Amino acid sequence: AAGVIQSPRHLIKEKRETATLKCYPIPRHDTVYWYQQGPGQDPQFLISFYEKMQSDKGSIPDRFSAQQFSDYHSELNMSSLELGDSALYFCASMGGHVAFFGQGTRLTVV
Amino acid sequence: DAKTTQPTSMDCAEGRAANLPCNHSTISGNEYVYWYRQIHSQGPQYIIHGLKNNETNEMASLIITEDRKSSTLILPHATLRDTAVYYCIVRGMYSGGGADGLTFGKGTHLIIQP
């Protein structure tokens, strides 16, 4: 069965650079969630989209933005990267009552 | 504010049933109870969810108390591969579609002993 696809799987950026993470939801899923998980931390909800509109917002920094496109894929844009942004970033998609997660993008800021 | 309370860690012998408790005393009528687990640095994996009735699938059983203030996830025959952090999450569903974000609390680190 198709799963949630995230790309890239690994990304290394320097401080003050920008990064774009992509998420391809399970076909026919209309909701996408983004999470950040720092080392030794629990996943923290950042933002979600339902039918291409922002539906809920968590602890997403102002330097980050996201959107969901007409084909339902989503992108998380991160600017002015800081060392503290180094983390695993997970995307999840939902088409009913259950959200399924991708394998994540590991972002390392150096 | 945390909506759920779980033990920090638990041990279970391989082959035995693992029973993971969760308290959610402030749950409201339209909120479901979900269980996910995360094996080190992998994406969280859905296990099971329920509203008020007990549920069972190929992975686990979910027992929800009648007052819905607590629940127990049961892994009937734990294996070493079940070692993971288990998260109990309550979440509301929007009547028009979509849902609240899943808010992960501290979870229970379940260690299956050989």
PDB file of N, CA, C and O in Angstrom, chain B residues 32-99:
ATOM      1  N   TYR B  32     -11.491  11.232  20.412  1.00  0.00           N
ATOM      2  CA  TYR B  32     -11.109   9.845  20.291  1.00  0.00           C
ATOM      3  C   TYR B  32      -9.811   9.601  21.048  1.00  0.00           C
ATOM      4  O   TYR B  32      -8.996  10.508  21.226  1.00  0.00           O
ATOM      5  N   VAL B  33      -9.580   8.368  21.412  1.00  0.00           N
ATOM      6  CA  VAL B  33      -8.304   7.948  21.986  1.00  0.00           C
ATOM      7  C   VAL B  33      -7.521   7.209  20.906  1.00  0.00           C
ATOM      8  O   VAL B  33      -8.036   6.264  20.294  1.00  0.00           O
ATOM      9  N   TYR B  34      -6.305   7.665  20.658  1.00  0.00           N
ATOM     10  CA  TYR B  34      -5.430   7.053  19.669  1.00  0.00           C
ATOM     11  C   TYR B  34      -4.167   6.535  20.358  1.00  0.00           C
ATOM     12  O   TYR B  34      -3.693   7.126  21.327  1.00  0.00           O
ATOM     13  N   TRP B  35      -3.631   5.473  19.803  1.00  0.00           N
ATOM     14  CA  TRP B  35      -2.330   4.978  20.240  1.00  0.00           C
ATOM     15  C   TRP B  35      -1.411   4.893  19.028  1.00  0.00           C
ATOM     16  O   TRP B  35      -1.777   4.339  17.983  1.00  0.00           O
ATOM     17  N   TYR B  36      -0.219   5.457  19.213  1.00  0.00           N
ATOM     18  CA  TYR B  36       0.855   5.359  18.239  1.00  0.00           C
ATOM     19  C   TYR B  36       2.094   4.849  18.967  1.00  0.00           C
ATOM     20  O   TYR B  36       2.212   4.976  20.182  1.00  0.00           O
ATOM     21  N   ARG B  37       3.019   4.318  18.188  1.00  0.00           N
ATOM     22  CA  ARG B  37       4.302   3.989  18.771  1.00  0.00           C
ATOM     23  C   ARG B  37       5.409   4.477  17.847  1.00  0.00           C
ATOM     24  O   ARG B  37       5.205   4.623  16.642  1.00  0.00           O
ATOM     25  N   GLN B  38       6.575   4.704  18.444  1.00  0.00           N
ATOM     26  CA  GLN B  38       7.710   5.173  17.681  1.00  0.00           C
ATOM     27  C   GLN B  38       8.924   4.344  18.052  1.00  0.00           C
ATOM     28  O   GLN B  38       9.366   4.372  19.210  1.00  0.00           O
ATOM     29  N   ILE B  39       9.407   3.626  17.076  1.00  0.00           N
ATOM     30  CA  ILE B  39      10.661   2.894  17.218  1.00  0.00           C
ATOM     31  C   ILE B  39      11.763   3.859  16.826  1.00  0.00           C
ATOM     32  O   ILE B  39      11.620   4.606  15.854  1.00  0.00           O
ATOM     33  N   HIS B  40      12.844   3.835  17.533  1.00  0.00           N
ATOM     34  CA  HIS B  40      13.888   4.849  17.492  1.00  0.00           C
ATOM     35  C   HIS B  40      14.068   5.532  16.143  1.00  0.00           C
ATOM     36  O   HIS B  40      14.433   4.921  15.151  1.00  0.00           O
ATOM     37  N   SER B  41      13.738   6.858  16.134  1.00  0.00           N
ATOM     38  CA  SER B  41      13.955   7.749  14.993  1.00  0.00           C
ATOM     39  C   SER B  41      13.138   7.400  13.752  1.00  0.00           C
ATOM     40  O   SER B  41      13.321   8.012  12.704  1.00  0.00           O
ATOM     41  N   GLN B  42      12.219   6.420  13.858  1.00  0.00           N
ATOM     42  CA  GLN B  42      11.334   6.157  12.731  1.00  0.00           C
ATOM     43  C   GLN B  42      10.073   7.000  12.869  1.00  0.00           C
ATOM     44  O   GLN B  42       9.811   7.570  13.935  1.00  0.00           O
ATOM     45  N   GLY B  43       9.294   7.095  11.822  1.00  0.00           N
ATOM     46  CA  GLY B  43       8.033   7.804  11.902  1.00  0.00           C
ATOM     47  C   GLY B  43       7.076   7.104  12.846  1.00  0.00           C
ATOM     48  O   GLY B  43       7.049   5.877  12.910  1.00  0.00           O
ATOM     49  N   PRO B  44       6.288   7.859  13.610  1.00  0.00           N
ATOM     50  CA  PRO B  44       5.305   7.219  14.488  1.00  0.00           C
ATOM     51  C   PRO B  44       4.391   6.297  13.692  1.00  0.00           C
ATOM     52  O   PRO B  44       3.984   6.611  12.574  1.00  0.00           O
ATOM     53  N   GLN B  45       4.082   5.150  14.314  1.00  0.00           N
ATOM     54  CA  GLN B  45       3.264   4.122  13.665  1.00  0.00           C
ATOM     55  C   GLN B  45       1.918   4.036  14.349  1.00  0.00           C
ATOM     56  O   GLN B  45       1.840   3.892  15.578  1.00  0.00           O
ATOM     57  N   TYR B  46       0.858   4.139  13.584  1.00  0.00           N
ATOM     58  CA  TYR B  46      -0.495   4.006  14.117  1.00  0.00           C
ATOM     59  C   TYR B  46      -0.720   2.593  14.633  1.00  0.00           C
ATOM     60  O   TYR B  46      -0.319   1.611  13.982  1.00  0.00           O
ATOM     61  N   ILE B  47      -1.366   2.481  15.785  1.00  0.00           N
ATOM     62  CA  ILE B  47      -1.683   1.168  16.325  1.00  0.00           C
ATOM     63  C   ILE B  47      -3.189   0.933  16.309  1.00  0.00           C
ATOM     64  O   ILE B  47      -3.686  -0.011  15.688  1.00  0.00           O
ATOM     65  N   ILE B  48      -3.926   1.814  16.976  1.00  0.00           N
ATOM     66  CA  ILE B  48      -5.364   1.583  17.148  1.00  0.00           C
ATOM     67  C   ILE B  48      -6.014   2.855  17.664  1.00  0.00           C
ATOM     68  O   ILE B  48      -5.320   3.733  18.183  1.00  0.00           O
ATOM     69  N   HIS B  49      -7.322   2.991  17.498  1.00  0.00           N
ATOM     70  CA  HIS B  49      -8.027   4.114  18.106  1.00  0.00           C
ATOM     71  C   HIS B  49      -9.448   3.697  18.452  1.00  0.00           C
ATOM     72  O   HIS B  49      -9.948   2.678  17.933  1.00  0.00           O
ATOM     73  N   GLY B  50     -10.076   4.492  19.321  1.00  0.00           N
ATOM     74  CA  GLY B  50     -11.451   4.198  19.710  1.00  0.00           C
ATOM     75  C   GLY B  50     -12.130   5.413  20.298  1.00  0.00           C
ATOM     76  O   GLY B  50     -11.471   6.365  20.719  1.00  0.00           O
ATOM     77  N   LEU B  51     -13.450   5.357  20.359  1.00  0.00           N
ATOM     78  CA  LEU B  51     -14.228   6.451  20.933  1.00  0.00           C
ATOM     79  C   LEU B  51     -14.738   6.061  22.319  1.00  0.00           C
ATOM     80  O   LEU B  51     -14.462   6.728  23.303  1.00  0.00           O
ATOM     81  N   LYS B  52     -15.507   4.977  22.392  1.00  0.00           N
ATOM     82  CA  LYS B  52     -15.993   4.518  23.690  1.00  0.00           C
ATOM     83  C   LYS B  52     -16.075   3.007  23.798  1.00  0.00           C
ATOM     84  O   LYS B  52     -16.053   2.466  24.895  1.00  0.00           O
ATOM     85  N   ASN B  53     -16.126   2.327  22.671  1.00  0.00           N
ATOM     86  CA  ASN B  53     -16.169   0.873  22.702  1.00  0.00           C
ATOM     87  C   ASN B  53     -14.759   0.306  22.665  1.00  0.00           C
ATOM     88  O   ASN B  53     -13.847   0.926  22.146  1.00  0.00           O
ATOM     89  N   ASN B  54     -14.599  -0.877  23.213  1.00  0.00           N
ATOM     90  CA  ASN B  54     -13.322  -1.561  23.106  1.00  0.00           C
ATOM     91  C   ASN B  54     -13.072  -1.919  21.648  1.00  0.00           C
ATOM     92  O   ASN B  54     -14.000  -2.214  20.888  1.00  0.00           O
ATOM     93  N   GLU B  55     -11.806  -1.891  21.245  1.00  0.00           N
ATOM     94  CA  GLU B  55     -11.445  -2.161  19.868  1.00  0.00           C
ATOM     95  C   GLU B  55     -10.314  -3.168  19.822  1.00  0.00           C
ATOM     96  O   GLU B  55      -9.474  -3.226  20.733  1.00  0.00           O
ATOM     97  N   THR B  56     -10.285  -3.955  18.761  1.00  0.00           N
ATOM     98  CA  THR B  56      -9.208  -4.928  18.552  1.00  0.00           C
ATOM     99  C   THR B  56      -8.850  -4.950  17.081  1.00  0.00           C
ATOM    100  O   THR B  56      -9.732  -4.891  16.221  1.00  0.00           O
ATOM    101  N   ASN B  57      -7.560  -5.004  16.804  1.00  0.00           N
ATOM    102  CA  ASN B  57      -7.103  -5.231  15.430  1.00  0.00           C
ATOM    103  C   ASN B  57      -5.946  -6.220  15.479  1.00  0.00           C
ATOM    104  O   ASN B  57      -5.670  -6.836  16.530  1.00  0.00           O
ATOM    105  N   GLU B  58      -5.256  -6.362  14.371  1.00  0.00           N
ATOM    106  CA  GLU B  58      -4.201  -7.377  14.291  1.00  0.00           C
ATOM    107  C   GLU B  58      -2.994  -7.028  15.158  1.00  0.00           C
ATOM    108  O   GLU B  58      -2.162  -7.890  15.433  1.00  0.00           O
ATOM    109  N   MET B  59      -2.879  -5.787  15.579  1.00  0.00           N
ATOM    110  CA  MET B  59      -1.726  -5.394  16.378  1.00  0.00           C
ATOM    111  C   MET B  59      -2.017  -5.424  17.871  1.00  0.00           C
ATOM    112  O   MET B  59      -1.139  -5.772  18.671  1.00  0.00           O
ATOM    113  N   ALA B  60      -3.217  -4.968  18.264  1.00  0.00           N
ATOM    114  CA  ALA B  60      -3.448  -4.737  19.684  1.00  0.00           C
ATOM    115  C   ALA B  60      -4.939  -4.671  19.995  1.00  0.00           C
ATOM    116  O   ALA B  60      -5.783  -4.684  19.100  1.00  0.00           O
ATOM    117  N   SER B  61      -5.219  -4.562  21.286  1.00  0.00           N
ATOM    118  CA  SER B  61      -6.573  -4.298  21.765  1.00  0.00           C
ATOM    119  C   SER B  61      -6.563  -3.009  22.567  1.00  0.00           C
ATOM    120  O   SER B  61      -5.552  -2.687  23.225  1.00  0.00           O
ATOM    121  N   LEU B  62      -7.668  -2.289  22.506  1.00  0.00           N
ATOM    122  CA  LEU B  62      -7.822  -1.048  23.252  1.00  0.00           C
ATOM    123  C   LEU B  62      -9.041  -1.188  24.140  1.00  0.00           C
ATOM    124  O   LEU B  62     -10.156  -1.442  23.648  1.00  0.00           O
ATOM    125  N   ILE B  63      -8.809  -1.036  25.446  1.00  0.00           N
ATOM    126  CA  ILE B  63      -9.885  -1.109  26.419  1.00  0.00           C
ATOM    127  C   ILE B  63     -10.104   0.286  26.978  1.00  0.00           C
ATOM    128  O   ILE B  63      -9.173   0.880  27.543  1.00  0.00           O
ATOM    129  N   ILE B  64     -11.301   0.831  26.805  1.00  0.00           N
ATOM    130  CA  ILE B  64     -11.643   2.161  27.297  1.00  0.00           C
ATOM    131  C   ILE B  64     -12.648   1.996  28.428  1.00  0.00           C
ATOM    132  O   ILE B  64     -13.649   1.291  28.284  1.00  0.00           O
ATOM    133  N   THR B  65     -12.390   2.646  29.552  1.00  0.00           N
ATOM    134  CA  THR B  65     -13.310   2.539  30.676  1.00  0.00           C
ATOM    135  C   THR B  65     -14.647   3.180  30.332  1.00  0.00           C
ATOM    136  O   THR B  65     -14.739   4.024  29.428  1.00  0.00           O
ATOM    137  N   GLU B  66     -15.674   2.793  31.074  1.00  0.00           N
ATOM    138  CA  GLU B  66     -17.018   3.262  30.767  1.00  0.00           C
ATOM    139  C   GLU B  66     -17.130   4.786  30.862  1.00  0.00           C
ATOM    140  O   GLU B  66     -17.835   5.417  30.079  1.00  0.00           O
ATOM    141  N   ASP B  67     -16.426   5.379  31.832  1.00  0.00           N
ATOM    142  CA  ASP B  67     -16.453   6.840  31.963  1.00  0.00           C
ATOM    143  C   ASP B  67     -15.490   7.527  31.002  1.00  0.00           C
ATOM    144  O   ASP B  67     -15.402   8.757  30.985  1.00  0.00           O
ATOM    145  N   ARG B  68     -14.743   6.753  30.243  1.00  0.00           N
ATOM    146  CA  ARG B  68     -13.790   7.219  29.223  1.00  0.00           C
ATOM    147  C   ARG B  68     -12.622   8.004  29.800  1.00  0.00           C
ATOM    148  O   ARG B  68     -11.903   8.653  29.051  1.00  0.00           O
ATOM    149  N   LYS B  69     -12.409   7.946  31.077  1.00  0.00           N
ATOM    150  CA  LYS B  69     -11.332   8.727  31.673  1.00  0.00           C
ATOM    151  C   LYS B  69      -9.993   8.017  31.627  1.00  0.00           C
ATOM    152  O   LYS B  69      -8.958   8.607  31.968  1.00  0.00           O
ATOM    153  N   SER B  70      -9.987   6.771  31.232  1.00  0.00           N
ATOM    154  CA  SER B  70      -8.719   6.060  31.094  1.00  0.00           C
ATOM    155  C   SER B  70      -8.868   4.937  30.079  1.00  0.00           C
ATOM    156  O   SER B  70      -9.998   4.549  29.719  1.00  0.00           O
ATOM    157  N   SER B  71      -7.729   4.450  29.625  1.00  0.00           N
ATOM    158  CA  SER B  71      -7.741   3.344  28.666  1.00  0.00           C
ATOM    159  C   SER B  71      -6.478   2.518  28.844  1.00  0.00           C
ATOM    160  O   SER B  71      -5.514   2.961  29.492  1.00  0.00           O
ATOM    161  N   THR B  72      -6.495   1.328  28.269  1.00  0.00           N
ATOM    162  CA  THR B  72      -5.347   0.436  28.316  1.00  0.00           C
ATOM    163  C   THR B  72      -5.118  -0.147  26.936  1.00  0.00           C
ATOM    164  O   THR B  72      -6.048  -0.642  26.299  1.00  0.00           O
ATOM    165  N   LEU B  73      -3.894  -0.049  26.482  1.00  0.00           N
ATOM    166  CA  LEU B  73      -3.483  -0.702  25.241  1.00  0.00           C
ATOM    167  C   LEU B  73      -2.897  -2.055  25.608  1.00  0.00           C
ATOM    168  O   LEU B  73      -2.036  -2.143  26.487  1.00  0.00           O
ATOM    169  N   ILE B  74      -3.348  -3.092  24.935  1.00  0.00           N
ATOM    170  CA  ILE B  74      -2.851  -4.436  25.218  1.00  0.00           C
ATOM    171  C   ILE B  74      -2.184  -5.009  23.972  1.00  0.00           C
ATOM    172  O   ILE B  74      -2.816  -5.115  22.909  1.00  0.00           O
ATOM    173  N   LEU B  75      -0.894  -5.337  24.119  1.00  0.00           N
ATOM    174  CA  LEU B  75      -0.182  -6.094  23.097  1.00  0.00           C
ATOM    175  C   LEU B  75      -0.191  -7.536  23.571  1.00  0.00           C
ATOM    176  O   LEU B  75       0.464  -7.868  24.556  1.00  0.00           O
ATOM    177  N   PRO B  76      -0.924  -8.430  22.932  1.00  0.00           N
ATOM    178  CA  PRO B  76      -1.200  -9.747  23.530  1.00  0.00           C
ATOM    179  C   PRO B  76       0.023 -10.655  23.700  1.00  0.00           C
ATOM    180  O   PRO B  76       0.095 -11.383  24.677  1.00  0.00           O
ATOM    181  N   HIS B  77       0.952 -10.609  22.776  1.00  0.00           N
ATOM    182  CA  HIS B  77       2.141 -11.460  22.870  1.00  0.00           C
ATOM    183  C   HIS B  77       3.349 -10.630  22.452  1.00  0.00           C
ATOM    184  O   HIS B  77       3.723 -10.601  21.285  1.00  0.00           O
ATOM    185  N   ALA B  78       3.913  -9.931  23.402  1.00  0.00           N
ATOM    186  CA  ALA B  78       4.968  -8.971  23.083  1.00  0.00           C
ATOM    187  C   ALA B  78       6.215  -9.662  22.534  1.00  0.00           C
ATOM    188  O   ALA B  78       6.614 -10.741  22.996  1.00  0.00           O
ATOM    189  N   THR B  79       6.822  -9.041  21.538  1.00  0.00           N
ATOM    190  CA  THR B  79       8.101  -9.516  20.998  1.00  0.00           C
ATOM    191  C   THR B  79       9.139  -8.407  21.163  1.00  0.00           C
ATOM    192  O   THR B  79       8.798  -7.260  21.469  1.00  0.00           O
ATOM    193  N   LEU B  80      10.386  -8.752  20.935  1.00  0.00           N
ATOM    194  CA  LEU B  80      11.461  -7.765  21.089  1.00  0.00           C
ATOM    195  C   LEU B  80      11.239  -6.565  20.167  1.00  0.00           C
ATOM    196  O   LEU B  80      11.624  -5.440  20.503  1.00  0.00           O
ATOM    197  N   ARG B  81      10.613  -6.803  19.019  1.00  0.00           N
ATOM    198  CA  ARG B  81      10.368  -5.723  18.075  1.00  0.00           C
ATOM    199  C   ARG B  81       9.307  -4.737  18.551  1.00  0.00           C
ATOM    200  O   ARG B  81       9.100  -3.697  17.915  1.00  0.00           O
ATOM    201  N   ASP B  82       8.620  -5.078  19.632  1.00  0.00           N
ATOM    202  CA  ASP B  82       7.632  -4.150  20.204  1.00  0.00           C
ATOM    203  C   ASP B  82       8.268  -3.125  21.130  1.00  0.00           C
ATOM    204  O   ASP B  82       7.565  -2.250  21.652  1.00  0.00           O
ATOM    205  N   THR B  83       9.570  -3.218  21.353  1.00  0.00           N
ATOM    206  CA  THR B  83      10.259  -2.204  22.158  1.00  0.00           C
ATOM    207  C   THR B  83      10.184  -0.867  21.430  1.00  0.00           C
ATOM    208  O   THR B  83      10.631  -0.741  20.285  1.00  0.00           O
ATOM    209  N   ALA B  84       9.583   0.122  22.079  1.00  0.00           N
ATOM    210  CA  ALA B  84       9.319   1.414  21.436  1.00  0.00           C
ATOM    211  C   ALA B  84       8.758   2.372  22.477  1.00  0.00           C
ATOM    212  O   ALA B  84       8.475   1.978  23.612  1.00  0.00           O
ATOM    213  N   VAL B  85       8.588   3.632  22.069  1.00  0.00           N
ATOM    214  CA  VAL B  85       7.843   4.587  22.890  1.00  0.00           C
ATOM    215  C   VAL B  85       6.403   4.579  22.406  1.00  0.00           C
ATOM    216  O   VAL B  85       6.151   4.736  21.206  1.00  0.00           O
ATOM    217  N   TYR B  86       5.471   4.372  23.336  1.00  0.00           N
ATOM    218  CA  TYR B  86       4.048   4.286  23.013  1.00  0.00           C
ATOM    219  C   TYR B  86       3.350   5.552  23.472  1.00  0.00           C
ATOM    220  O   TYR B  86       3.457   5.950  24.624  1.00  0.00           O
ATOM    221  N   TYR B  87       2.632   6.167  22.553  1.00  0.00           N
ATOM    222  CA  TYR B  87       1.949   7.426  22.833  1.00  0.00           C
ATOM    223  C   TYR B  87       0.438   7.224  22.826  1.00  0.00           C
ATOM    224  O   TYR B  87      -0.122   6.677  21.866  1.00  0.00           O
ATOM    225  N   CYS B  88      -0.188   7.703  23.875  1.00  0.00           N
ATOM    226  CA  CYS B  88      -1.649   7.746  23.979  1.00  0.00           C
ATOM    227  C   CYS B  88      -2.054   9.191  23.690  1.00  0.00           C
ATOM    228  O   CYS B  88      -1.536  10.120  24.320  1.00  0.00           O
ATOM    229  N   ILE B  89      -2.957   9.395  22.762  1.00  0.00           N
ATOM    230  CA  ILE B  89      -3.305  10.747  22.315  1.00  0.00           C
ATOM    231  C   ILE B  89      -4.819  10.853  22.244  1.00  0.00           C
ATOM    232  O   ILE B  89      -5.483   9.937  21.757  1.00  0.00           O
ATOM    233  N   VAL B  90      -5.355  11.968  22.731  1.00  0.00           N
ATOM    234  CA  VAL B  90      -6.780  12.226  22.528  1.00  0.00           C
ATOM    235  C   VAL B  90      -6.912  13.349  21.521  1.00  0.00           C
ATOM    236  O   VAL B  90      -6.138  14.302  21.514  1.00  0.00           O
ATOM    237  N   ARG B  91      -7.866  13.213  20.637  1.00  0.00           N
ATOM    238  CA  ARG B  91      -8.012  14.192  19.572  1.00  0.00           C
ATOM    239  C   ARG B  91      -9.466  14.314  19.167  1.00  0.00           C
ATOM    240  O   ARG B  91     -10.171  13.323  19.054  1.00  0.00           O
ATOM    241  N   GLY B  92      -9.887  15.544  18.928  1.00  0.00           N
ATOM    242  CA  GLY B  92     -11.242  15.784  18.458  1.00  0.00           C
ATOM    243  C   GLY B  92     -11.308  15.741  16.953  1.00  0.00           C
ATOM    244  O   GLY B  92     -10.309  15.935  16.265  1.00  0.00           O
ATOM    245  N   MET B  93     -12.477  15.465  16.440  1.00  0.00           N
ATOM    246  CA  MET B  93     -12.705  15.461  15.002  1.00  0.00           C
ATOM    247  C   MET B  93     -13.640  16.620  14.661  1.00  0.00           C
ATOM    248  O   MET B  93     -14.633  16.837  15.344  1.00  0.00           O
ATOM    249  N   TYR B  94     -13.330  17.374  13.624  1.00  0.00           N
ATOM    250  CA  TYR B  94     -14.175  18.466  13.201  1.00  0.00           C
ATOM    251  C   TYR B  94     -15.375  17.905  12.437  1.00  0.00           C
ATOM    252  O   TYR B  94     -15.229  17.010  11.625  1.00  0.00           O
ATOM    253  N   SER B  95     -16.517  18.487  12.675  1.00  0.00           N
ATOM    254  CA  SER B  95     -17.710  17.963  12.024  1.00  0.00           C
ATOM    255  C   SER B  95     -17.646  18.157  10.514  1.00  0.00           C
ATOM    256  O   SER B  95     -18.215  17.390   9.755  1.00  0.00           O
ATOM    257  N   GLY B  96     -16.941  19.171  10.048  1.00  0.00           N
ATOM    258  CA  GLY B  96     -16.863  19.431   8.618  1.00  0.00           C
ATOM    259  C   GLY B  96     -15.705  18.760   7.919  1.00  0.00           C
ATOM    260  O   GLY B  96     -15.441  19.005   6.752  1.00  0.00           O
ATOM    261  N   GLY B  97     -14.982  17.927   8.650  1.00  0.00           N
ATOM    262  CA  GLY B  97     -13.811  17.278   8.062  1.00  0.00           C
ATOM    263  C   GLY B  97     -12.549  17.794   8.715  1.00  0.00           C
ATOM    264  O   GLY B  97     -12.545  18.866   9.326  1.00  0.00           O
ATOM    265  N   GLY B  98     -11.474  17.046   8.610  1.00  0.00           N
ATOM    266  CA  GLY B  98     -10.229  17.432   9.253  1.00  0.00           C
ATOM    267  C   GLY B  98     -10.300  17.158  10.746  1.00  0.00           C
ATOM    268  O   GLY B  98     -11.297  16.683  11.279  1.00  0.00           O
ATOM    269  N   ALA B  99      -9.235  17.469  11.418  1.00  0.00           N
ATOM    270  CA  ALA B  99      -9.165  17.169  12.849  1.00  0.00           C
ATOM    271  C   ALA B  99      -8.084  18.017  13.485  1.00  0.00           C
ATOM    272  O   ALA B  99      -7.250  18.605  12.801  1.00  0.00           O
TER     273      ALA B  99
END
